[in-house]
Tab-separated table of C-alpha atoms in Angstrom:
chain	number	residue	atom	x	y	z
Z	883	MET	CA	-5.978	6.623	14.394
Z	884	ASN	CA	-6.085	2.537	15.727
Z	885	SER	CA	-4.113	1.900	18.221
Z	886	SER	CA	-0.615	-0.658	16.655
Z	887	ALA	CA	-1.911	-4.052	16.876
Z	888	VAL	CA	0.064	-7.792	15.857
Z	889	SER	CA	-1.836	-9.927	13.388
Z	890	PRO	CA	-4.517	-12.657	14.746
Z	891	GLY	CA	-2.673	-15.639	13.032
Z	892	ARG	CA	-4.647	-19.072	12.126
Z	893	ALA	CA	-5.738	-18.985	15.751
Z	894	GLY	CA	-6.711	-16.152	17.032
Z	895	LEU	CA	-9.394	-15.636	13.521
Z	896	LEU	CA	-10.811	-19.152	14.249
Z	897	LEU	CA	-11.860	-17.762	17.554
Z	898	LEU	CA	-12.896	-14.349	16.002
Z	899	LEU	CA	-14.630	-16.516	12.378
Z	900	THR	CA	-15.895	-18.314	16.214
Z	901	GLY	CA	-17.810	-16.353	17.866
Z	902	GLN	CA	-18.641	-14.289	14.695
Z	903	MET	CA	-20.691	-17.289	13.951
Z	904	LEU	CA	-22.531	-17.603	17.087
Z	905	PRO	CA	-25.200	-15.186	16.851
Z	906	LEU	CA	-25.870	-16.652	13.080
Z	907	ILE	CA	-26.123	-20.301	13.930
Z	908	ASP	CA	-28.401	-19.240	16.201
Z	909	THR	CA	-30.605	-17.672	14.032
Z	910	SER	CA	-31.046	-20.734	11.926
Z	911	ILE	CA	-31.551	-23.103	15.238
Z	912	THR	CA	-33.670	-21.075	16.303
Z	913	ASN	CA	-35.839	-21.551	13.738
Z	914	VAL	CA	-35.504	-24.690	13.860
Z	915	ALA	CA	-36.594	-24.688	17.150
Z	916	LEU	CA	-39.796	-22.590	17.120
Z	917	ASP	CA	-42.295	-26.213	16.162
Z	918	SER	CA	-40.535	-28.214	19.891
Z	919	ILE	CA	-40.905	-24.275	21.561
Z	920	THR	CA	-45.002	-24.285	21.315
Z	921	HIS	CA	-45.237	-26.986	21.763
Z	922	SER	CA	-43.502	-27.003	25.417
Z	923	LEU	CA	-43.815	-23.068	26.588
Z	924	ASP	CA	-47.751	-23.295	25.317
Z	925	ALA	CA	-46.223	-20.361	22.605
Z	926	SER	CA	-48.868	-18.683	20.500
Z	927	ALA	CA	-47.949	-17.992	17.152
Z	928	THR	CA	-47.422	-14.485	17.546
Z	929	GLN	CA	-44.934	-15.367	20.655
Z	930	LEU	CA	-42.363	-17.142	18.076
Z	931	GLU	CA	-42.414	-14.517	15.710
Z	932	LEU	CA	-41.242	-11.815	19.047
Z	933	ILE	CA	-38.770	-14.947	20.193
Z	934	VAL	CA	-37.469	-14.188	16.525
Z	935	ALA	CA	-37.771	-10.317	15.742
Z	936	LEU	CA	-36.966	-9.542	19.168
Z	937	TYR	CA	-33.154	-9.760	19.107
Z	938	GLY	CA	-32.528	-8.783	15.712
Z	939	VAL	CA	-34.494	-5.220	17.005
Z	940	SER	CA	-32.245	-5.483	19.691
Z	941	PHE	CA	-29.451	-6.714	17.984
Z	942	ALA	CA	-30.102	-3.566	15.477
Z	943	VAL	CA	-30.656	-0.994	18.289
Z	944	CYS	CA	-27.035	-1.597	20.247
Z	945	LEU	CA	-24.526	-2.027	17.139
Z	946	ALA	CA	-24.349	1.180	16.690
Z	947	MET	CA	-23.010	1.319	20.520
Z	948	GLY	CA	-20.942	-2.116	20.496
Z	949	SER	CA	-18.861	-0.371	17.424
Z	950	LYS	CA	-18.003	2.793	19.788
Z	951	LEU	CA	-18.236	0.277	22.889
Z	952	GLY	CA	-15.286	-1.045	20.715
Z	953	ASP	CA	-13.080	1.681	19.854
Z	954	ASN	CA	-13.438	3.216	23.790
Z	955	TYR	CA	-12.819	0.205	25.475
Z	956	GLY	CA	-10.503	-1.861	23.426
Z	957	ARG	CA	-12.187	-4.720	21.194
Z	958	ARG	CA	-10.827	-7.555	22.206
Z	959	ARG	CA	-12.251	-6.498	25.348
Z	960	LEU	CA	-15.548	-5.857	24.266
Z	961	PHE	CA	-16.167	-8.782	22.016
Z	962	MET	CA	-15.447	-11.044	25.215
Z	963	TRP	CA	-18.263	-9.019	26.697
Z	964	GLY	CA	-20.251	-10.356	24.120
Z	965	VAL	CA	-19.722	-13.829	24.380
Z	966	ALA	CA	-20.348	-13.565	27.683
Z	967	LEU	CA	-23.080	-11.519	27.765
Z	968	PHE	CA	-24.683	-13.942	24.587
Z	969	GLY	CA	-23.296	-17.515	27.040
Z	970	LEU	CA	-25.108	-15.849	29.186
Z	971	ALA	CA	-28.176	-15.111	27.836
Z	972	SER	CA	-27.714	-18.589	25.890
Z	973	LEU	CA	-28.176	-20.100	29.333
Z	974	LEU	CA	-31.134	-17.813	29.964
Z	975	CYS	CA	-32.683	-19.269	26.993
Z	976	GLY	CA	-32.790	-22.581	27.500
Z	977	MET	CA	-33.088	-22.704	31.359
Z	978	ALA	CA	-36.296	-20.277	30.549
Z	979	ASN	CA	-39.767	-21.343	32.092
Z	980	SER	CA	-41.894	-19.405	30.813
Z	981	ILE	CA	-42.543	-17.005	26.940
Z	982	GLY	CA	-41.953	-13.847	28.534
Z	983	GLY	CA	-38.587	-15.635	30.052
Z	984	LEU	CA	-37.623	-16.595	27.030
Z	985	LEU	CA	-38.795	-13.524	25.045
Z	986	ALA	CA	-36.689	-11.503	28.500
Z	987	ALA	CA	-33.192	-14.258	27.252
Z	988	ARG	CA	-33.676	-13.736	23.576
Z	989	THR	CA	-33.427	-9.367	24.071
Z	990	LEU	CA	-30.252	-10.044	26.021
Z	991	GLN	CA	-28.963	-12.199	23.319
Z	992	GLY	CA	-29.690	-9.447	20.289
Z	993	ALA	CA	-27.401	-7.065	23.688
Z	994	GLY	CA	-23.874	-10.220	22.932
Z	995	ALA	CA	-24.959	-10.894	19.518
Z	996	ALA	CA	-24.229	-6.667	18.762
Z	997	LEU	CA	-21.270	-6.293	20.935
Z	998	ILE	CA	-19.728	-9.097	19.633
Z	999	VAL	CA	-20.390	-8.657	15.328
Z	1000	PRO	CA	-18.567	-4.760	15.001
Z	1001	GLN	CA	-15.805	-5.671	16.889
Z	1002	ILE	CA	-14.791	-9.122	14.210
Z	1003	LEU	CA	-14.903	-6.790	11.417
Z	1004	THR	CA	-13.003	-3.796	12.658
Z	1005	THR	CA	-10.059	-6.414	14.038
Z	1006	LEU	CA	-10.005	-7.716	10.923
Z	1007	HIS	CA	-9.467	-4.680	9.162
Z	1008	VAL	CA	-7.155	-3.383	11.601
Z	1009	THR	CA	-4.767	-6.028	12.113
Z	1010	LEU	CA	-4.320	-7.565	8.853
Z	1011	LYS	CA	-2.936	-6.812	5.740
Z	1012	GLY	CA	-1.858	-8.037	1.974
Z	1013	SER	CA	-3.137	-11.426	0.902
Z	1014	ALA	CA	-3.762	-11.713	4.472
Z	1015	HIS	CA	-6.535	-9.459	5.257
Z	1016	ALA	CA	-7.847	-10.550	1.509
Z	1017	ARG	CA	-8.295	-14.935	2.928
Z	1018	ALA	CA	-10.397	-13.813	6.622
Z	1019	ILE	CA	-12.243	-11.100	4.676
Z	1020	SER	CA	-13.991	-13.721	2.425
Z	1021	LEU	CA	-14.008	-16.260	4.848
Z	1022	TYR	CA	-15.285	-13.758	7.727
Z	1023	GLY	CA	-18.296	-13.105	3.793
Z	1024	GLY	CA	-18.794	-16.912	3.932
Z	1025	ILE	CA	-19.004	-17.946	6.733
Z	1026	GLY	CA	-23.053	-17.153	6.616
Z	1027	GLY	CA	-23.760	-19.872	4.185
Z	1028	ILE	CA	-21.626	-22.947	6.602
Z	1029	ALA	CA	-23.340	-20.900	9.316
Z	1030	PHE	CA	-26.666	-21.573	8.176
Z	1031	ILE	CA	-25.649	-25.293	7.429
Z	1032	VAL	CA	-24.740	-25.882	10.708
Z	1033	GLY	CA	-27.700	-24.027	12.274
Z	1034	GLN	CA	-30.516	-26.265	10.691
Z	1035	MET	CA	-28.651	-29.743	10.184
Z	1036	GLY	CA	-27.325	-29.110	13.811
Z	1037	GLY	CA	-30.288	-27.791	15.345
Z	1038	GLY	CA	-32.724	-30.022	13.904
Z	1039	TRP	CA	-31.341	-33.307	15.171
Z	1040	LEU	CA	-30.412	-30.813	18.619
Z	1041	VAL	CA	-33.907	-30.949	18.989
Z	1042	SER	CA	-35.201	-34.191	17.702
Z	1043	ALA	CA	-32.523	-36.024	19.724
Z	1044	ASP	CA	-33.816	-34.114	22.695
Z	1045	ILE	CA	-30.325	-35.717	24.425
Z	1046	ALA	CA	-31.178	-34.988	28.016
Z	1047	GLY	CA	-34.604	-34.808	27.783
Z	1048	LEU	CA	-34.155	-30.969	27.057
Z	1049	GLY	CA	-35.579	-30.771	23.822
Z	1050	TRP	CA	-35.401	-27.145	21.818
Z	1051	ARG	CA	-33.527	-26.187	24.913
Z	1052	ASN	CA	-30.359	-27.558	23.672
Z	1053	ALA	CA	-30.217	-25.265	21.391
Z	1054	PHE	CA	-29.833	-23.160	23.193
Z	1055	PHE	CA	-27.973	-24.727	25.581
Z	1056	ILE	CA	-24.598	-26.092	22.999
Z	1057	ASN	CA	-24.061	-22.603	22.751
Z	1058	VAL	CA	-22.311	-22.308	26.609
Z	1059	PRO	CA	-19.277	-24.471	25.930
Z	1060	ILE	CA	-18.430	-22.764	23.123
Z	1061	CYS	CA	-18.557	-19.445	24.340
Z	1062	LEU	CA	-16.698	-20.887	27.936
Z	1063	LEU	CA	-13.474	-22.084	24.980
Z	1064	VAL	CA	-13.788	-18.254	23.477
Z	1065	LEU	CA	-13.381	-16.710	25.994
Z	1066	ALA	CA	-10.896	-18.889	27.571
Z	1067	PHE	CA	-8.223	-18.480	24.311
Z	1068	SER	CA	-8.541	-14.757	23.576
Z	1069	PRO	CA	-6.987	-13.465	25.780
Z	1070	ARG	CA	-3.967	-15.039	24.583
Z	1071	TYR	CA	-5.041	-15.655	20.950
Z	1072	VAL	CA	-7.263	-12.568	19.903
Z	1073	PRO	CA	-4.589	-8.358	20.041
Z	1074	GLU	CA	-6.451	-5.969	21.986
Z	1075	THR	CA	-7.068	-2.554	19.628
Z	1076	ARG	CA	-9.074	0.400	20.322
Z	1077	ARG	CA	-9.182	4.170	18.668
Z	1078	GLU	CA	-6.844	6.302	20.196
Z	1079	ALA	CA	-9.607	9.158	20.049
Z	1080	HIS	CA	-12.797	8.902	22.300
Z	1081	SER	CA	-15.511	7.967	20.152
Z	1082	ALA	CA	-18.849	9.811	21.265
Z	1083	ILE	CA	-22.420	7.042	21.758
Z	1084	ASP	CA	-25.702	9.487	21.105
Z	1085	TRP	CA	-27.660	8.028	23.399
Z	1086	GLN	CA	-30.235	9.611	22.515
Z	1087	GLY	CA	-30.279	8.632	18.953
Z	1088	THR	CA	-29.813	4.615	20.352
Z	1089	PHE	CA	-32.726	5.303	22.589
Z	1090	SER	CA	-34.685	7.080	19.214
Z	1091	LEU	CA	-34.442	4.180	17.683
Z	1092	ALA	CA	-34.815	1.826	20.484
Z	1093	LEU	CA	-38.685	3.833	21.079
Z	1094	ILE	CA	-39.687	3.801	17.027
Z	1095	LEU	CA	-38.407	0.012	15.746
Z	1096	CYS	CA	-40.471	-1.427	18.946
Z	1097	CYS	CA	-43.665	0.880	18.191
Z	1098	LEU	CA	-43.101	-1.154	14.569
Z	1099	LEU	CA	-42.913	-4.737	16.158
Z	1100	PHE	CA	-44.935	-4.757	19.264
Z	1101	PRO	CA	-48.194	-3.058	17.062
Z	1102	MET	CA	-47.337	-5.319	13.764
Z	1103	ALA	CA	-47.233	-8.393	15.974
Z	1104	LEU	CA	-49.872	-8.351	18.344
Z	1105	GLY	CA	-51.939	-6.532	15.942
Z	1106	PRO	CA	-53.857	-8.963	14.574
Z	1107	GLU	CA	-54.057	-11.510	17.272
Z	1108	LEU	CA	-55.665	-8.542	19.635
Z	1109	HIS	CA	-57.757	-7.121	17.220
Z	1110	TRP	CA	-55.882	-3.916	17.154
Z	1111	PRO	CA	-56.832	-2.148	19.961
Z	1112	TRP	CA	-56.393	2.015	20.802
Z	1113	THR	CA	-53.504	1.017	22.761
Z	1114	LEU	CA	-51.376	-0.718	19.451
Z	1115	GLN	CA	-52.918	2.224	16.958
Z	1116	LEU	CA	-51.037	4.561	18.998
Z	1117	LEU	CA	-48.408	3.047	19.487
Z	1118	LEU	CA	-47.914	3.157	15.527
Z	1119	VAL	CA	-48.814	6.221	14.993
Z	1120	ALA	CA	-46.108	8.021	17.641
Z	1121	VAL	CA	-43.143	6.995	14.884
Z	1122	LEU	CA	-43.736	9.297	13.097
Z	1123	PRO	CA	-43.504	12.230	16.275
Z	1124	LEU	CA	-40.446	10.614	17.106
Z	1125	LEU	CA	-38.862	9.914	13.759
Z	1126	VAL	CA	-39.263	13.694	13.725
Z	1127	TRP	CA	-38.279	13.768	17.169
Z	1128	MET	CA	-34.940	11.636	15.684
Z	1129	ARG	CA	-33.978	13.499	12.668
Z	1130	ALA	CA	-34.303	17.021	14.892
Z	1131	SER	CA	-31.719	15.581	17.532
Z	1132	ALA	CA	-29.088	14.367	14.659
Z	1133	LEU	CA	-29.135	17.354	13.378
Z	1134	ARG	CA	-28.927	19.497	15.978
Z	1135	LYS	CA	-25.893	16.872	16.168
Z	1136	GLN	CA	-24.709	17.164	13.749
Z	1137	GLN	CA	-24.235	21.466	12.989
Z	1138	ARG	CA	-22.119	21.009	16.410
Z	1139	GLY	CA	-20.403	18.382	15.300
Z	1140	GLU	CA	-20.499	15.796	16.747
Z	1141	GLN	CA	-21.286	11.974	14.972
Z	1142	PRO	CA	-25.099	11.351	15.472
Z	1143	LEU	CA	-26.501	7.527	15.113
Z	1144	LEU	CA	-28.013	8.510	11.869
Z	1145	PRO	CA	-26.230	11.189	10.430
Z	1146	PRO	CA	-29.215	13.946	7.851
Z	1147	ARG	CA	-26.277	13.964	4.968
Z	1148	LEU	CA	-26.143	10.855	4.644
Z	1149	LEU	CA	-29.147	9.870	4.457
Z	1150	LYS	CA	-30.127	12.258	0.873
Z	1151	LEU	CA	-26.667	10.563	-0.956
Z	1152	THR	CA	-28.709	8.407	-3.447
Z	1153	SER	CA	-26.719	4.943	-2.493
Z	1154	ILE	CA	-27.479	5.009	1.551
Z	1155	ARG	CA	-31.024	5.294	0.534
Z	1156	PHE	CA	-31.018	2.596	-1.973
Z	1157	GLY	CA	-29.320	0.427	0.951
Z	1158	MET	CA	-32.543	1.756	2.960
Z	1159	ALA	CA	-34.385	0.190	-0.193
Z	1160	ILE	CA	-32.686	-3.310	0.194
Z	1161	ALA	CA	-32.927	-3.442	3.489
Z	1162	LEU	CA	-36.437	-3.023	3.871
Z	1163	LEU	CA	-37.932	-4.670	0.468
Z	1164	PHE	CA	-34.601	-8.222	1.090
Z	1165	PHE	CA	-33.624	-8.648	4.426
Z	1166	SER	CA	-37.498	-8.000	5.735
Z	1167	ALA	CA	-38.457	-11.229	3.593
Z	1168	TRP	CA	-35.541	-12.965	3.998
Z	1169	SER	CA	-36.116	-12.649	7.301
Z	1170	GLY	CA	-39.094	-13.414	7.207
Z	1171	PHE	CA	-39.228	-15.885	4.960
Z	1172	MET	CA	-37.317	-18.341	6.877
Z	1173	PHE	CA	-40.308	-18.066	9.874
Z	1174	CYS	CA	-42.509	-19.087	7.760
Z	1175	MET	CA	-40.905	-21.988	5.863
Z	1176	ALA	CA	-39.474	-23.627	9.533
Z	1177	LEU	CA	-43.224	-23.004	10.315
Z	1178	THR	CA	-44.643	-24.714	7.463
Z	1179	MET	CA	-42.418	-27.037	7.160
Z	1180	GLN	CA	-42.952	-28.114	11.049
Z	1181	ALA	CA	-46.485	-27.172	11.748
Z	1182	GLY	CA	-47.818	-27.341	8.505
Z	1183	LEU	CA	-46.347	-30.679	7.338
Z	1184	GLY	CA	-45.533	-32.468	10.269
Z	1185	MET	CA	-41.475	-32.978	9.188
Z	1186	ALA	CA	-39.282	-33.211	11.916
Z	1187	PRO	CA	-36.876	-31.226	12.865
Z	1188	TRP	CA	-34.012	-32.586	12.002
Z	1189	GLN	CA	-36.409	-33.108	9.364
Z	1190	SER	CA	-37.289	-29.116	8.371
Z	1191	GLY	CA	-33.235	-28.844	9.225
Z	1192	ASN	CA	-32.411	-31.133	6.637
Z	1193	SER	CA	-34.394	-28.798	3.727
Z	1194	PHE	CA	-32.712	-25.993	4.220
Z	1195	ILE	CA	-28.652	-26.721	3.449
Z	1196	ALA	CA	-29.080	-26.879	-0.136
Z	1197	LEU	CA	-29.628	-23.434	0.183
Z	1198	GLY	CA	-27.265	-23.014	2.206
Z	1199	VAL	CA	-24.691	-24.859	0.206
Z	1200	ALA	CA	-25.393	-23.293	-2.382
Z	1201	TYR	CA	-24.669	-18.929	-0.283
Z	1202	PHE	CA	-21.551	-20.583	0.151
Z	1203	LEU	CA	-20.077	-21.503	-2.838
Z	1204	SER	CA	-22.372	-17.506	-4.226
Z	1205	ALA	CA	-19.980	-15.946	-1.871
Z	1206	LEU	CA	-16.960	-18.111	-2.732
Z	1207	TYR	CA	-17.937	-16.813	-6.417
Z	1208	ALA	CA	-18.802	-13.360	-6.549
Z	1209	PRO	CA	-15.596	-12.294	-5.820
Z	1210	LYS	CA	-15.472	-13.242	-10.023
Z	1211	LEU	CA	-18.598	-11.521	-10.589
Z	1212	ILE	CA	-17.443	-8.995	-9.006
Z	1213	ALA	CA	-14.466	-8.797	-11.451
Z	1214	ARG	CA	-16.498	-8.453	-14.249
Z	1215	PHE	CA	-19.368	-6.832	-13.597
Z	1216	SER	CA	-20.780	-3.588	-11.870
Z	1217	MET	CA	-21.982	-4.314	-8.437
Z	1218	GLY	CA	-25.660	-2.572	-9.915
Z	1219	ARG	CA	-25.370	-5.888	-12.472
Z	1220	ILE	CA	-24.745	-8.588	-10.208
Z	1221	LEU	CA	-27.762	-7.077	-8.002
Z	1222	LEU	CA	-29.587	-7.628	-11.153
Z	1223	ILE	CA	-28.496	-11.278	-11.713
Z	1224	GLY	CA	-28.669	-11.637	-8.097
Z	1225	LEU	CA	-32.311	-11.314	-8.150
Z	1226	VAL	CA	-33.230	-12.531	-11.691
Z	1227	VAL	CA	-32.109	-16.034	-8.972
Z	1228	GLN	CA	-33.886	-14.988	-6.361
Z	1229	ILE	CA	-37.319	-14.791	-8.014
Z	1230	ALA	CA	-37.145	-17.876	-10.493
Z	1231	GLY	CA	-35.921	-20.084	-6.906
Z	1232	LEU	CA	-39.042	-18.027	-5.521
Z	1233	LEU	CA	-41.651	-18.768	-8.281
Z	1234	LEU	CA	-40.119	-22.651	-8.560
Z	1235	LEU	CA	-40.915	-22.739	-4.598
Z	1236	ILE	CA	-44.811	-22.058	-5.423
Z	1237	ALA	CA	-45.040	-24.531	-8.090
Z	1238	THR	CA	-43.518	-27.126	-5.917
Z	1239	PHE	CA	-46.409	-26.359	-3.128
Z	1240	GLY	CA	-49.301	-25.897	-5.630
Z	1241	HIS	CA	-47.704	-29.275	-7.039
Z	1242	PHE	CA	-47.682	-31.670	-3.939
Z	1243	GLY	CA	-49.240	-29.459	-1.817
Z	1244	ALA	CA	-48.814	-30.785	1.766
Z	1245	HIS	CA	-46.948	-34.020	1.007
Z	1246	THR	CA	-43.629	-31.236	0.057
Z	1247	SER	CA	-40.991	-33.459	0.293
Z	1248	SER	CA	-37.388	-32.118	1.868
Z	1249	LEU	CA	-36.188	-33.141	-2.118
Z	1250	ALA	CA	-38.213	-31.810	-3.858
Z	1251	MET	CA	-37.269	-28.540	-2.239
Z	1252	VAL	CA	-33.844	-29.227	-3.082
Z	1253	PRO	CA	-33.740	-27.190	-6.943
Z	1254	SER	CA	-36.474	-24.099	-5.841
Z	1255	THR	CA	-34.117	-23.278	-2.387
Z	1256	ALA	CA	-30.815	-24.030	-3.953
Z	1257	LEU	CA	-31.759	-21.354	-6.599
Z	1258	ILE	CA	-33.389	-19.103	-4.123
Z	1259	GLY	CA	-30.139	-19.329	-1.373
Z	1260	TYR	CA	-27.904	-18.433	-4.670
Z	1261	GLY	CA	-29.460	-15.343	-5.049
Z	1262	GLN	CA	-29.418	-14.254	-1.551
Z	1263	ALA	CA	-25.771	-14.718	-1.084
Z	1264	LEU	CA	-25.084	-12.126	-4.675
Z	1265	ILE	CA	-27.688	-9.497	-3.091
Z	1266	VAL	CA	-26.091	-8.471	0.339
Z	1267	ASN	CA	-22.725	-8.964	-1.487
Z	1268	SER	CA	-24.089	-6.283	-3.269
Z	1269	PHE	CA	-26.231	-4.514	-0.455
Z	1270	TYR	CA	-22.631	-2.925	1.132
Z	1271	ARG	CA	-21.113	-2.274	-1.686
Z	1272	ILE	CA	-24.131	-0.382	-3.690
Z	1273	GLY	CA	-25.044	1.542	0.165
Z	1274	MET	CA	-21.449	2.414	0.162
Z	1275	ARG	CA	-21.323	3.886	-3.408
Z	1276	ASP	CA	-21.251	7.827	-2.592
Z	1277	ILE	CA	-19.626	7.053	0.567
Z	1278	SER	CA	-16.385	9.432	1.829
Z	1279	ALA	CA	-13.631	7.644	3.243
Z	1280	SER	CA	-14.335	10.306	6.013
Z	1281	ASP	CA	-18.003	9.404	6.388
Z	1282	ALA	CA	-16.712	4.948	5.713
Z	1283	GLY	CA	-17.724	4.585	9.351
Z	1284	ALA	CA	-20.573	6.587	9.698
Z	1285	GLY	CA	-22.059	4.837	6.540
Z	1286	SER	CA	-21.664	1.145	6.878
Z	1287	ALA	CA	-23.273	1.759	10.477
Z	1288	ILE	CA	-25.586	3.458	8.603
Z	1289	LEU	CA	-26.322	0.022	6.756
Z	1290	SER	CA	-25.769	-2.103	9.323
Z	1291	THR	CA	-27.983	-1.234	11.700
Z	1292	LEU	CA	-31.007	-0.768	8.857
Z	1293	GLN	CA	-29.481	-4.848	8.320
Z	1294	GLN	CA	-30.561	-5.843	11.483
Z	1295	ALA	CA	-33.649	-3.992	12.352
Z	1296	THR	CA	-34.984	-5.124	9.561
Z	1297	LEU	CA	-33.747	-8.266	9.851
Z	1298	GLY	CA	-35.916	-7.932	13.166
Z	1299	LEU	CA	-39.136	-6.251	12.184
Z	1300	GLY	CA	-39.128	-9.055	9.388
Z	1301	PRO	CA	-41.322	-12.560	11.081
Z	1302	ALA	CA	-43.145	-10.164	13.138
Z	1303	ILE	CA	-44.626	-7.595	9.768
Z	1304	LEU	CA	-44.461	-10.332	7.529
Z	1305	GLY	CA	-45.191	-13.324	9.726
Z	1306	SER	CA	-48.323	-11.915	10.855
Z	1307	LEU	CA	-49.306	-11.301	7.053
Z	1308	PHE	CA	-48.373	-15.252	6.373
Z	1309	LEU	CA	-50.674	-15.794	9.849
Z	1310	THR	CA	-53.652	-14.350	8.950
Z	1311	LEU	CA	-53.637	-15.658	5.453
Z	1312	ALA	CA	-53.775	-19.349	6.705
Z	1313	GLN	CA	-56.342	-18.509	9.049
Z	1314	ARG	CA	-58.894	-17.078	6.191
Z	1315	GLY	CA	-58.042	-20.214	4.830
Z	1316	GLY	CA	-59.336	-22.948	7.658
Z	1317	GLY	CA	-55.231	-22.847	8.436
Z	1318	THR	CA	-53.712	-24.663	5.611
Z	1319	TYR	CA	-50.062	-23.165	5.362
Z	1320	PRO	CA	-48.741	-25.469	1.377
Z	1321	GLN	CA	-51.970	-22.569	1.115
Z	1322	ALA	CA	-50.400	-19.620	3.107
Z	1323	LEU	CA	-47.518	-19.859	1.976
Z	1324	ILE	CA	-48.325	-20.066	-1.601
Z	1325	ASP	CA	-49.636	-16.505	-1.544
Z	1326	PHE	CA	-47.234	-15.654	0.884
Z	1327	LEU	CA	-43.884	-16.403	-1.586
Z	1328	ALA	CA	-46.647	-14.701	-4.181
Z	1329	VAL	CA	-46.386	-11.633	-1.451
Z	1330	GLU	CA	-42.217	-12.192	-1.619
Z	1331	VAL	CA	-41.507	-12.245	-5.416
Z	1332	ALA	CA	-43.368	-8.874	-5.391
Z	1333	MET	CA	-41.263	-6.964	-3.083
Z	1334	MET	CA	-38.426	-8.560	-5.264
Z	1335	LEU	CA	-39.939	-7.300	-8.726
Z	1336	LEU	CA	-40.337	-3.671	-6.946
Z	1337	LEU	CA	-36.797	-3.780	-5.606
Z	1338	GLY	CA	-35.746	-4.651	-9.169
Z	1339	ALA	CA	-37.731	-2.087	-11.105
Z	1340	MET	CA	-36.451	0.591	-8.779
Z	1341	ALA	CA	-32.383	-1.051	-9.800
Z	1342	LEU	CA	-34.045	-0.410	-13.590
Z	1343	ARG	CA	-34.693	3.064	-12.644
Z	1344	LEU	CA	-31.552	4.032	-10.847
Z	1345	ARG	CA	-29.211	1.915	-13.394
Z	1346	HIS	CA	-27.364	4.785	-14.561
Z	1347	HIS	CA	-26.498	5.992	-10.670
Z	1348	LEU	CA	-25.548	1.980	-10.124
Z	1349	ASN	CA	-23.821	1.785	-13.170
Z	1350	ILE	CA	-25.319	-1.371	-14.496
Z	1351	ARG	CA	-22.959	-2.712	-17.484
Z	1352	PRO	CA	-20.047	-4.613	-17.007
Z	1353	VAL	CA	-16.408	-3.024	-16.066
Z	1354	ALA	CA	-14.318	-3.471	-18.402
Z	1355	THR	CA	-16.518	-1.187	-20.432
Z	1356	ALA	CA	-16.310	1.275	-18.018
Z	1357	SER	CA	-12.815	1.637	-17.864
């Protein structure tokens, strides 16, 4: 049971959606600023991977904990704690004088994002009903495209404008006044809600997940540069026993009637397992794509940050329009078919982008990429829309919270690991190709096409379970 609460109203909804945009905008802003950070802090390509990856991994590890803390201590309170932590971490990012300081601040920033995000959707579900709820959820779903555009354009402009000689630091400092405004008005306009029953936090599961992700992240990011020393190999080997330990602990908690971080009984469900496949193949490819494209645009093609940011406007606009149009598709087709449509459009966009770079090479312009990036953005939104709906297909109403937490954690974990794993692959391809980013990107995009084809093959194999046919014929 949740405590009763009043509607947040327009002002409260605006504050919640602003809070949601902060972590989303920051991801795209950071990608635009990578090349400037390289020159300012003398960062290596591997360290750039970690700037993106540590944020995502910290986000994933703390996400379920943030949700439970909101249930127990009040969602508005945790929302404000998260905004305050995010603002402080943004300030520390902008003030960082070393790459180590920036990496530490980015980790803290991910933890702040993990406190913010779970409170928003739960507050909307608890406080809004009927058409107001439907409108709010539509805005919540479409905000990703808006945040992407704002982050790319605004971040590129902030870095290029070099206001007060601060360069890339402004991309982080801009968060601070926004956080202060949200903190100032949230007590008045955002209603407080909490669960009446206490939600137990699986601290051991959270710690195990953190160890597993770190044992994957650091070897994959640092291994190629350090030529795979035995210490990094040992960390990779440690992943298997850590997984066994985490599963054994989860089984014991489940048998005692407790709620582990990743309940084994839910991990057996076909829909959850396929959701895991979508996370591993799509979300890691998505974050890896954005990281490698940002490097290619600036370090490979010599674009200024504002030019690099503008190169993805078509992707963001197409994503937003696709997210808005998705409900009409959902009314006509099953989620499995929508997933396949998204994959086909995404693959077409990737192949067109390969052809674009193959034709123009180092002279590829932002305008030349518009058709391909628009297709990629449109397909991405359909896949993301399918992710939770397909993943939650076999989940009972009583397990909805746990199932959603599993999928959210997997999504953020793979978004964090994508730049480390696929970024390392991209940099290896660039080194073997004599340091030519455009050719390395072509080879990298071919790998991404293969990943999408594999996901499509899995969807076709499960077509009966996913009900890949028009809904009208099924009823």
